[in-house]
Amino acid sequence: MKQELYYVHLAVIPVRAEPRDPAEIVTQLLFGELLEVLEEKEQWRKIRCLHDGYEGWTDEKLFKPFKGNKKQSHRLYANTLTINTPTGPQTIIKGANLHKIKGNTIEIGEDEYAILGTHTQNWKENLETIAMSYLNAPYLWGGRSIFGVDCSGFTQIVFAFKNIDLPRDAYQQAEEGKMIELGNQKPMDLAFFINSKGKVIHVGICLEDSKIIHAYGKIRIDKLDEKGIWVADMNKYSHTFSHIRRIS
């Protein structure tokens, strides 16, 4: 039986732990990202995100049927982009999956969206530049956008710009790639941090000079050492160091 796919046609949508509006947001999906439906309950649909296998509930009105090549993926580098939709102009945001750009048109399967105004897409931006472009984005549990992002949502969406599909949660990402010793890290290696029980609860992206960019109140840059993340303006360690992994 052929897998029936759908795509998000709005800028960003919530995926919840339960089929009700007050339920916890466990993740978000951005424009153009693909999903499949697993279960139905009134207007709610239990979905599986195609890029990471994450499951949760979202409203049936927030996505549309997708027909086309699911392998195409080009992420939006600009903070925002306005497109024309059947119901009028719509703004999409950084990280959106544009699938295919043909002239001044975004093609998502058989659907087309005209780009309004001028648009320059730099496909060659490196991951460090992309990560830095999220600086000062506010922390939001379950978030994956410039308007709110959590630690693993940040690392996941940054690597998505190079078509690297990381798992959704920090403890899952901690199993990806290969182990690197502290002191041998390079920019874009992932550093992981644990709680008092030894469980991975936080992740950040290594930068030059033993610095790390991560989500702590907001996307910020702090110092990384053998103890963890030193937050100078708070005069404390925010997280306890566990290990570093390199994603290839």
PDB file of C-alpha atoms in Angstrom:
ATOM      1  CA  MET A   1       0.000   0.000   0.000  1.00  0.00           C
ATOM      2  CA  LYS A   2       1.420   3.363  -1.050  1.00  0.00           C
ATOM      3  CA  GLN A   3       2.217   5.755   1.793  1.00  0.00           C
ATOM      4  CA  GLU A   4      -0.142   8.753   1.706  1.00  0.00           C
ATOM      5  CA  LEU A   5       1.737  11.937   2.547  1.00  0.00           C
ATOM      6  CA  TYR A   6       0.707  15.434   3.555  1.00  0.00           C
ATOM      7  CA  TYR A   7       2.570  18.731   3.876  1.00  0.00           C
ATOM      8  CA  VAL A   8       2.273  21.769   6.114  1.00  0.00           C
ATOM      9  CA  HIS A   9       0.858  24.730   4.169  1.00  0.00           C
ATOM     10  CA  LEU A  10       1.126  27.290   6.988  1.00  0.00           C
ATOM     11  CA  ALA A  11       4.241  29.012   8.367  1.00  0.00           C
ATOM     12  CA  VAL A  12       4.512  26.889  11.518  1.00  0.00           C
ATOM     13  CA  ILE A  13       2.092  24.487  13.223  1.00  0.00           C
ATOM     14  CA  PRO A  14       2.006  22.886  16.697  1.00  0.00           C
ATOM     15  CA  VAL A  15       2.202  19.143  17.242  1.00  0.00           C
ATOM     16  CA  ARG A  16       0.695  18.229  20.614  1.00  0.00           C
ATOM     17  CA  ALA A  17       1.015  15.355  23.062  1.00  0.00           C
ATOM     18  CA  GLU A  18      -2.762  14.807  23.117  1.00  0.00           C
ATOM     19  CA  PRO A  19      -5.703  15.614  20.786  1.00  0.00           C
ATOM     20  CA  ARG A  20      -6.793  18.826  22.516  1.00  0.00           C
ATOM     21  CA  ASP A  21      -5.791  22.486  22.236  1.00  0.00           C
ATOM     22  CA  PRO A  22      -4.458  22.917  25.819  1.00  0.00           C
ATOM     23  CA  ALA A  23      -2.165  19.877  25.453  1.00  0.00           C
ATOM     24  CA  GLU A  24       1.618  20.224  25.592  1.00  0.00           C
ATOM     25  CA  ILE A  25       3.360  21.172  22.342  1.00  0.00           C
ATOM     26  CA  VAL A  26       5.956  18.453  21.782  1.00  0.00           C
ATOM     27  CA  THR A  27       7.313  19.819  18.504  1.00  0.00           C
ATOM     28  CA  GLN A  28       6.480  22.077  15.586  1.00  0.00           C
ATOM     29  CA  LEU A  29       6.397  21.604  11.831  1.00  0.00           C
ATOM     30  CA  LEU A  30       7.358  24.312   9.359  1.00  0.00           C
ATOM     31  CA  PHE A  31       5.922  25.135   5.950  1.00  0.00           C
ATOM     32  CA  GLY A  32       6.584  22.374   3.421  1.00  0.00           C
ATOM     33  CA  GLU A  33       7.553  19.674   5.919  1.00  0.00           C
ATOM     34  CA  LEU A  34       6.017  16.275   5.272  1.00  0.00           C
ATOM     35  CA  LEU A  35       3.962  14.008   7.509  1.00  0.00           C
ATOM     36  CA  GLU A  36       1.761  10.940   7.460  1.00  0.00           C
ATOM     37  CA  VAL A  37      -1.509  10.377   9.328  1.00  0.00           C
ATOM     38  CA  LEU A  38      -1.670   7.466  11.776  1.00  0.00           C
ATOM     39  CA  GLU A  39      -4.997   7.966  13.547  1.00  0.00           C
ATOM     40  CA  GLU A  40      -8.110  10.167  13.511  1.00  0.00           C
ATOM     41  CA  LYS A  41     -10.134  11.592  16.393  1.00  0.00           C
ATOM     42  CA  GLU A  42     -12.754  14.222  15.497  1.00  0.00           C
ATOM     43  CA  GLN A  43     -10.820  17.118  13.909  1.00  0.00           C
ATOM     44  CA  TRP A  44      -7.516  15.833  15.308  1.00  0.00           C
ATOM     45  CA  ARG A  45      -4.996  13.689  13.494  1.00  0.00           C
ATOM     46  CA  LYS A  46      -2.201  11.697  15.062  1.00  0.00           C
ATOM     47  CA  ILE A  47       0.737  12.237  12.728  1.00  0.00           C
ATOM     48  CA  ARG A  48       4.284  11.083  12.196  1.00  0.00           C
ATOM     49  CA  CYS A  49       6.818  13.673  11.027  1.00  0.00           C
ATOM     50  CA  LEU A  50       8.624  12.272   8.015  1.00  0.00           C
ATOM     51  CA  HIS A  51      12.039  13.819   8.737  1.00  0.00           C
ATOM     52  CA  ASP A  52      12.446  12.419  12.268  1.00  0.00           C
ATOM     53  CA  GLY A  53       9.650   9.929  12.927  1.00  0.00           C
ATOM     54  CA  TYR A  54       8.289  12.046  15.792  1.00  0.00           C
ATOM     55  CA  GLU A  55       4.605  11.497  16.581  1.00  0.00           C
ATOM     56  CA  GLY A  56       1.918  13.744  17.994  1.00  0.00           C
ATOM     57  CA  TRP A  57      -1.477  15.305  17.374  1.00  0.00           C
ATOM     58  CA  THR A  58      -2.407  18.257  15.177  1.00  0.00           C
ATOM     59  CA  ASP A  59      -5.566  19.730  13.655  1.00  0.00           C
ATOM     60  CA  GLU A  60      -6.576  18.387  10.238  1.00  0.00           C
ATOM     61  CA  LYS A  61      -6.894  21.959   8.888  1.00  0.00           C
ATOM     62  CA  LEU A  62      -3.161  22.608   9.228  1.00  0.00           C
ATOM     63  CA  PHE A  63      -1.906  20.380   6.404  1.00  0.00           C
ATOM     64  CA  LYS A  64      -2.757  19.354   2.832  1.00  0.00           C
ATOM     65  CA  PRO A  65      -2.326  16.229   0.670  1.00  0.00           C
ATOM     66  CA  PHE A  66       1.103  15.961  -0.959  1.00  0.00           C
ATOM     67  CA  LYS A  67       1.775  14.373  -4.319  1.00  0.00           C
ATOM     68  CA  GLY A  68       5.296  14.480  -5.657  1.00  0.00           C
ATOM     69  CA  ASN A  69       8.951  13.748  -4.969  1.00  0.00           C
ATOM     70  CA  LYS A  70       9.509  13.661  -1.207  1.00  0.00           C
ATOM     71  CA  LYS A  71      13.309  13.669  -1.644  1.00  0.00           C
ATOM     72  CA  GLN A  72      13.444  17.326  -2.654  1.00  0.00           C
ATOM     73  CA  SER A  73      14.423  19.669   0.164  1.00  0.00           C
ATOM     74  CA  HIS A  74      15.703  23.252   0.182  1.00  0.00           C
ATOM     75  CA  ARG A  75      15.432  25.254   3.388  1.00  0.00           C
ATOM     76  CA  LEU A  76      14.596  28.963   3.489  1.00  0.00           C
ATOM     77  CA  TYR A  77      17.624  30.982   4.661  1.00  0.00           C
ATOM     78  CA  ALA A  78      15.884  34.353   4.909  1.00  0.00           C
ATOM     79  CA  ASN A  79      14.054  35.160   8.143  1.00  0.00           C
ATOM     80  CA  THR A  80      10.783  35.545   6.242  1.00  0.00           C
ATOM     81  CA  LEU A  81       9.387  35.173   2.741  1.00  0.00           C
ATOM     82  CA  THR A  82       5.948  36.153   1.454  1.00  0.00           C
ATOM     83  CA  ILE A  83       4.192  33.826  -0.958  1.00  0.00           C
ATOM     84  CA  ASN A  84       0.830  33.887  -2.689  1.00  0.00           C
ATOM     85  CA  THR A  85      -1.665  31.198  -1.693  1.00  0.00           C
ATOM     86  CA  PRO A  86      -5.233  30.447  -2.848  1.00  0.00           C
ATOM     87  CA  THR A  87      -6.501  32.433   0.155  1.00  0.00           C
ATOM     88  CA  GLY A  88      -4.115  35.384  -0.201  1.00  0.00           C
ATOM     89  CA  PRO A  89      -0.554  36.411   0.744  1.00  0.00           C
ATOM     90  CA  GLN A  90       1.178  34.397   3.467  1.00  0.00           C
ATOM     91  CA  THR A  91       4.500  34.853   5.234  1.00  0.00           C
ATOM     92  CA  ILE A  92       6.666  31.795   5.832  1.00  0.00           C
ATOM     93  CA  ILE A  93       9.775  31.713   8.002  1.00  0.00           C
ATOM     94  CA  LYS A  94      13.398  30.592   8.179  1.00  0.00           C
ATOM     95  CA  GLY A  95      13.756  26.815   7.947  1.00  0.00           C
ATOM     96  CA  ALA A  96      10.678  26.298   5.770  1.00  0.00           C
ATOM     97  CA  ASN A  97      11.072  23.451   3.282  1.00  0.00           C
ATOM     98  CA  LEU A  98      10.750  25.036  -0.155  1.00  0.00           C
ATOM     99  CA  HIS A  99      11.127  21.696  -1.970  1.00  0.00           C
ATOM    100  CA  LYS A 100      11.796  23.126  -5.443  1.00  0.00           C
ATOM    101  CA  ILE A 101      12.174  26.692  -6.681  1.00  0.00           C
ATOM    102  CA  LYS A 102      11.496  27.284 -10.369  1.00  0.00           C
ATOM    103  CA  GLY A 103      11.914  30.911 -11.346  1.00  0.00           C
ATOM    104  CA  ASN A 104       9.762  32.880  -8.922  1.00  0.00           C
ATOM    105  CA  THR A 105       7.625  29.898  -7.949  1.00  0.00           C
ATOM    106  CA  ILE A 106       7.871  27.349  -5.138  1.00  0.00           C
ATOM    107  CA  GLU A 107       6.754  23.888  -6.215  1.00  0.00           C
ATOM    108  CA  ILE A 108       5.599  21.460  -3.521  1.00  0.00           C
ATOM    109  CA  GLY A 109       4.539  18.352  -5.350  1.00  0.00           C
ATOM    110  CA  GLU A 110       1.774  19.459  -7.703  1.00  0.00           C
ATOM    111  CA  ASP A 111       1.058  22.678  -5.774  1.00  0.00           C
ATOM    112  CA  GLU A 112       2.649  25.985  -6.736  1.00  0.00           C
ATOM    113  CA  TYR A 113       3.171  29.144  -4.682  1.00  0.00           C
ATOM    114  CA  ALA A 114       4.291  32.383  -6.319  1.00  0.00           C
ATOM    115  CA  ILE A 115       6.982  34.318  -4.435  1.00  0.00           C
ATOM    116  CA  LEU A 116       5.890  37.910  -3.846  1.00  0.00           C
ATOM    117  CA  GLY A 117       8.644  40.502  -4.211  1.00  0.00           C
ATOM    118  CA  THR A 118      12.323  39.738  -4.724  1.00  0.00           C
ATOM    119  CA  HIS A 119      13.998  36.687  -3.257  1.00  0.00           C
ATOM    120  CA  THR A 120      17.642  35.657  -3.199  1.00  0.00           C
ATOM    121  CA  GLN A 121      18.362  32.191  -1.840  1.00  0.00           C
ATOM    122  CA  ASN A 122      21.978  31.484  -0.863  1.00  0.00           C
ATOM    123  CA  TRP A 123      22.332  27.705  -0.980  1.00  0.00           C
ATOM    124  CA  LYS A 124      26.007  27.847   0.058  1.00  0.00           C
ATOM    125  CA  GLU A 125      25.716  29.279   3.563  1.00  0.00           C
ATOM    126  CA  ASN A 126      27.686  27.108   5.995  1.00  0.00           C
ATOM    127  CA  LEU A 127      26.066  25.617   9.070  1.00  0.00           C
ATOM    128  CA  GLU A 128      27.885  27.911  11.490  1.00  0.00           C
ATOM    129  CA  THR A 129      26.479  30.974   9.725  1.00  0.00           C
ATOM    130  CA  ILE A 130      23.020  29.424   9.821  1.00  0.00           C
ATOM    131  CA  ALA A 131      23.323  28.656  13.541  1.00  0.00           C
ATOM    132  CA  MET A 132      24.444  32.222  14.273  1.00  0.00           C
ATOM    133  CA  SER A 133      21.425  33.585  12.391  1.00  0.00           C
ATOM    134  CA  TYR A 134      19.215  32.202  15.189  1.00  0.00           C
ATOM    135  CA  LEU A 135      20.954  34.264  17.899  1.00  0.00           C
ATOM    136  CA  ASN A 136      18.493  35.738  20.410  1.00  0.00           C
ATOM    137  CA  ALA A 137      15.561  33.624  19.214  1.00  0.00           C
ATOM    138  CA  PRO A 138      13.513  33.031  22.400  1.00  0.00           C
ATOM    139  CA  TYR A 139      13.393  29.656  24.118  1.00  0.00           C
ATOM    140  CA  LEU A 140      10.152  27.750  23.590  1.00  0.00           C
ATOM    141  CA  TRP A 141       9.561  24.159  24.699  1.00  0.00           C
ATOM    142  CA  GLY A 142       8.801  22.147  21.545  1.00  0.00           C
ATOM    143  CA  GLY A 143       9.767  25.043  19.271  1.00  0.00           C
ATOM    144  CA  ARG A 144      11.666  24.815  15.962  1.00  0.00           C
ATOM    145  CA  SER A 145      11.429  28.371  14.610  1.00  0.00           C
ATOM    146  CA  ILE A 146      13.084  31.776  14.938  1.00  0.00           C
ATOM    147  CA  PHE A 147      10.062  32.849  16.996  1.00  0.00           C
ATOM    148  CA  GLY A 148      10.659  30.134  19.587  1.00  0.00           C
ATOM    149  CA  VAL A 149      12.964  27.130  19.747  1.00  0.00           C
ATOM    150  CA  ASP A 150      14.199  24.579  22.273  1.00  0.00           C
ATOM    151  CA  CYS A 151      17.718  23.144  22.466  1.00  0.00           C
ATOM    152  CA  SER A 152      17.233  20.065  20.289  1.00  0.00           C
ATOM    153  CA  GLY A 153      14.809  21.837  17.964  1.00  0.00           C
ATOM    154  CA  PHE A 154      17.586  24.355  17.310  1.00  0.00           C
ATOM    155  CA  THR A 155      20.222  21.746  16.480  1.00  0.00           C
ATOM    156  CA  GLN A 156      17.757  19.749  14.395  1.00  0.00           C
ATOM    157  CA  ILE A 157      16.624  22.645  12.200  1.00  0.00           C
ATOM    158  CA  VAL A 158      20.184  23.940  11.688  1.00  0.00           C
ATOM    159  CA  PHE A 159      21.387  20.578  10.376  1.00  0.00           C
ATOM    160  CA  ALA A 160      18.245  20.277   8.231  1.00  0.00           C
ATOM    161  CA  PHE A 161      19.650  23.082   6.071  1.00  0.00           C
ATOM    162  CA  LYS A 162      22.210  20.565   4.788  1.00  0.00           C
ATOM    163  CA  ASN A 163      19.645  17.754   4.499  1.00  0.00           C
ATOM    164  CA  ILE A 164      20.906  16.035   7.664  1.00  0.00           C
ATOM    165  CA  ASP A 165      17.927  14.605   9.538  1.00  0.00           C
ATOM    166  CA  LEU A 166      18.680  14.546  13.257  1.00  0.00           C
ATOM    167  CA  PRO A 167      16.236  12.953  15.724  1.00  0.00           C
ATOM    168  CA  ARG A 168      13.996  15.381  17.618  1.00  0.00           C
ATOM    169  CA  ASP A 169      15.176  15.057  21.235  1.00  0.00           C
ATOM    170  CA  ALA A 170      18.601  15.700  22.783  1.00  0.00           C
ATOM    171  CA  TYR A 171      18.973  12.182  24.208  1.00  0.00           C
ATOM    172  CA  GLN A 172      18.287  10.758  20.738  1.00  0.00           C
ATOM    173  CA  GLN A 173      20.745  13.107  19.046  1.00  0.00           C
ATOM    174  CA  ALA A 174      23.345  12.019  21.621  1.00  0.00           C
ATOM    175  CA  GLU A 175      23.551   8.657  19.821  1.00  0.00           C
ATOM    176  CA  GLU A 176      24.247  10.148  16.379  1.00  0.00           C
ATOM    177  CA  GLY A 177      27.664  10.504  14.717  1.00  0.00           C
ATOM    178  CA  LYS A 178      30.947   9.599  16.409  1.00  0.00           C
ATOM    179  CA  MET A 179      32.370  10.420  19.825  1.00  0.00           C
ATOM    180  CA  ILE A 180      34.899  13.274  20.050  1.00  0.00           C
ATOM    181  CA  GLU A 181      37.066  14.077  23.072  1.00  0.00           C
ATOM    182  CA  LEU A 182      36.684  17.462  24.699  1.00  0.00           C
ATOM    183  CA  GLY A 183      39.527  19.603  23.395  1.00  0.00           C
ATOM    184  CA  ASN A 184      39.369  18.035  19.945  1.00  0.00           C
ATOM    185  CA  GLN A 185      35.983  19.470  19.061  1.00  0.00           C
ATOM    186  CA  LYS A 186      35.446  21.487  15.898  1.00  0.00           C
ATOM    187  CA  PRO A 187      32.752  24.003  14.992  1.00  0.00           C
ATOM    188  CA  MET A 188      29.406  22.262  14.407  1.00  0.00           C
ATOM    189  CA  ASP A 189      30.178  19.287  16.649  1.00  0.00           C
ATOM    190  CA  LEU A 190      27.327  18.677  19.087  1.00  0.00           C
ATOM    191  CA  ALA A 191      27.958  18.894  22.835  1.00  0.00           C
ATOM    192  CA  PHE A 192      25.604  17.102  25.230  1.00  0.00           C
ATOM    193  CA  PHE A 193      24.773  17.697  28.871  1.00  0.00           C
ATOM    194  CA  ILE A 194      23.213  15.587  31.606  1.00  0.00           C
ATOM    195  CA  ASN A 195      21.088  15.919  34.729  1.00  0.00           C
ATOM    196  CA  SER A 196      21.907  14.508  38.176  1.00  0.00           C
ATOM    197  CA  LYS A 197      20.674  11.070  37.072  1.00  0.00           C
ATOM    198  CA  GLY A 198      22.994  10.971  34.061  1.00  0.00           C
ATOM    199  CA  LYS A 199      20.274  11.486  31.457  1.00  0.00           C
ATOM    200  CA  VAL A 200      21.035  13.718  28.469  1.00  0.00           C
ATOM    201  CA  ILE A 201      18.776  16.760  28.765  1.00  0.00           C
ATOM    202  CA  HIS A 202      20.537  19.460  26.731  1.00  0.00           C
ATOM    203  CA  VAL A 203      22.471  19.914  23.493  1.00  0.00           C
ATOM    204  CA  GLY A 204      24.357  22.764  21.863  1.00  0.00           C
ATOM    205  CA  ILE A 205      26.572  23.425  18.860  1.00  0.00           C
ATOM    206  CA  CYS A 206      30.318  23.865  19.347  1.00  0.00           C
ATOM    207  CA  LEU A 207      32.014  26.992  17.994  1.00  0.00           C
ATOM    208  CA  GLU A 208      35.636  28.181  17.850  1.00  0.00           C
ATOM    209  CA  ASP A 209      37.565  29.036  21.019  1.00  0.00           C
ATOM    210  CA  SER A 210      35.669  26.569  23.255  1.00  0.00           C
ATOM    211  CA  LYS A 211      32.405  28.423  22.811  1.00  0.00           C
ATOM    212  CA  ILE A 212      28.960  26.931  22.367  1.00  0.00           C
ATOM    213  CA  ILE A 213      25.719  28.249  20.864  1.00  0.00           C
ATOM    214  CA  HIS A 214      22.622  26.820  22.518  1.00  0.00           C
ATOM    215  CA  ALA A 215      19.091  27.524  23.740  1.00  0.00           C
ATOM    216  CA  TYR A 216      19.041  28.779  27.325  1.00  0.00           C
ATOM    217  CA  GLY A 217      16.370  31.429  27.762  1.00  0.00           C
ATOM    218  CA  LYS A 218      17.221  32.333  24.194  1.00  0.00           C
ATOM    219  CA  ILE A 219      19.739  31.244  21.587  1.00  0.00           C
ATOM    220  CA  ARG A 220      23.013  32.502  23.059  1.00  0.00           C
ATOM    221  CA  ILE A 221      26.767  31.894  23.046  1.00  0.00           C
ATOM    222  CA  ASP A 222      28.540  30.750  26.206  1.00  0.00           C
ATOM    223  CA  LYS A 223      31.796  29.064  27.236  1.00  0.00           C
ATOM    224  CA  LEU A 224      32.259  25.272  27.190  1.00  0.00           C
ATOM    225  CA  ASP A 225      34.687  23.444  29.492  1.00  0.00           C
ATOM    226  CA  GLU A 226      35.073  20.077  31.212  1.00  0.00           C
ATOM    227  CA  LYS A 227      32.454  20.996  33.826  1.00  0.00           C
ATOM    228  CA  GLY A 228      29.817  22.184  31.398  1.00  0.00           C
ATOM    229  CA  ILE A 229      28.465  25.490  30.103  1.00  0.00           C
ATOM    230  CA  TRP A 230      29.731  28.569  31.915  1.00  0.00           C
ATOM    231  CA  VAL A 231      27.258  31.462  31.707  1.00  0.00           C
ATOM    232  CA  ALA A 232      29.387  34.503  32.512  1.00  0.00           C
ATOM    233  CA  ASP A 233      26.600  37.066  32.901  1.00  0.00           C
ATOM    234  CA  MET A 234      24.921  34.804  35.480  1.00  0.00           C
ATOM    235  CA  ASN A 235      28.213  33.726  37.070  1.00  0.00           C
ATOM    236  CA  LYS A 236      27.262  30.037  37.068  1.00  0.00           C
ATOM    237  CA  TYR A 237      27.310  26.754  35.178  1.00  0.00           C
ATOM    238  CA  SER A 238      23.970  26.167  33.497  1.00  0.00           C
ATOM    239  CA  HIS A 239      24.501  22.551  32.400  1.00  0.00           C
ATOM    240  CA  THR A 240      26.756  19.595  33.296  1.00  0.00           C
ATOM    241  CA  PHE A 241      28.992  18.292  30.491  1.00  0.00           C
ATOM    242  CA  SER A 242      28.530  14.754  29.183  1.00  0.00           C
ATOM    243  CA  HIS A 243      30.168  14.259  25.775  1.00  0.00           C
ATOM    244  CA  ILE A 244      30.659  15.543  22.233  1.00  0.00           C
ATOM    245  CA  ARG A 245      29.656  13.926  18.956  1.00  0.00           C
ATOM    246  CA  ARG A 246      30.540  14.790  15.357  1.00  0.00           C
ATOM    247  CA  ILE A 247      27.776  14.536  12.768  1.00  0.00           C
ATOM    248  CA  SER A 248      28.950  13.628   9.269  1.00  0.00           C
TER     249      SER A 248
END
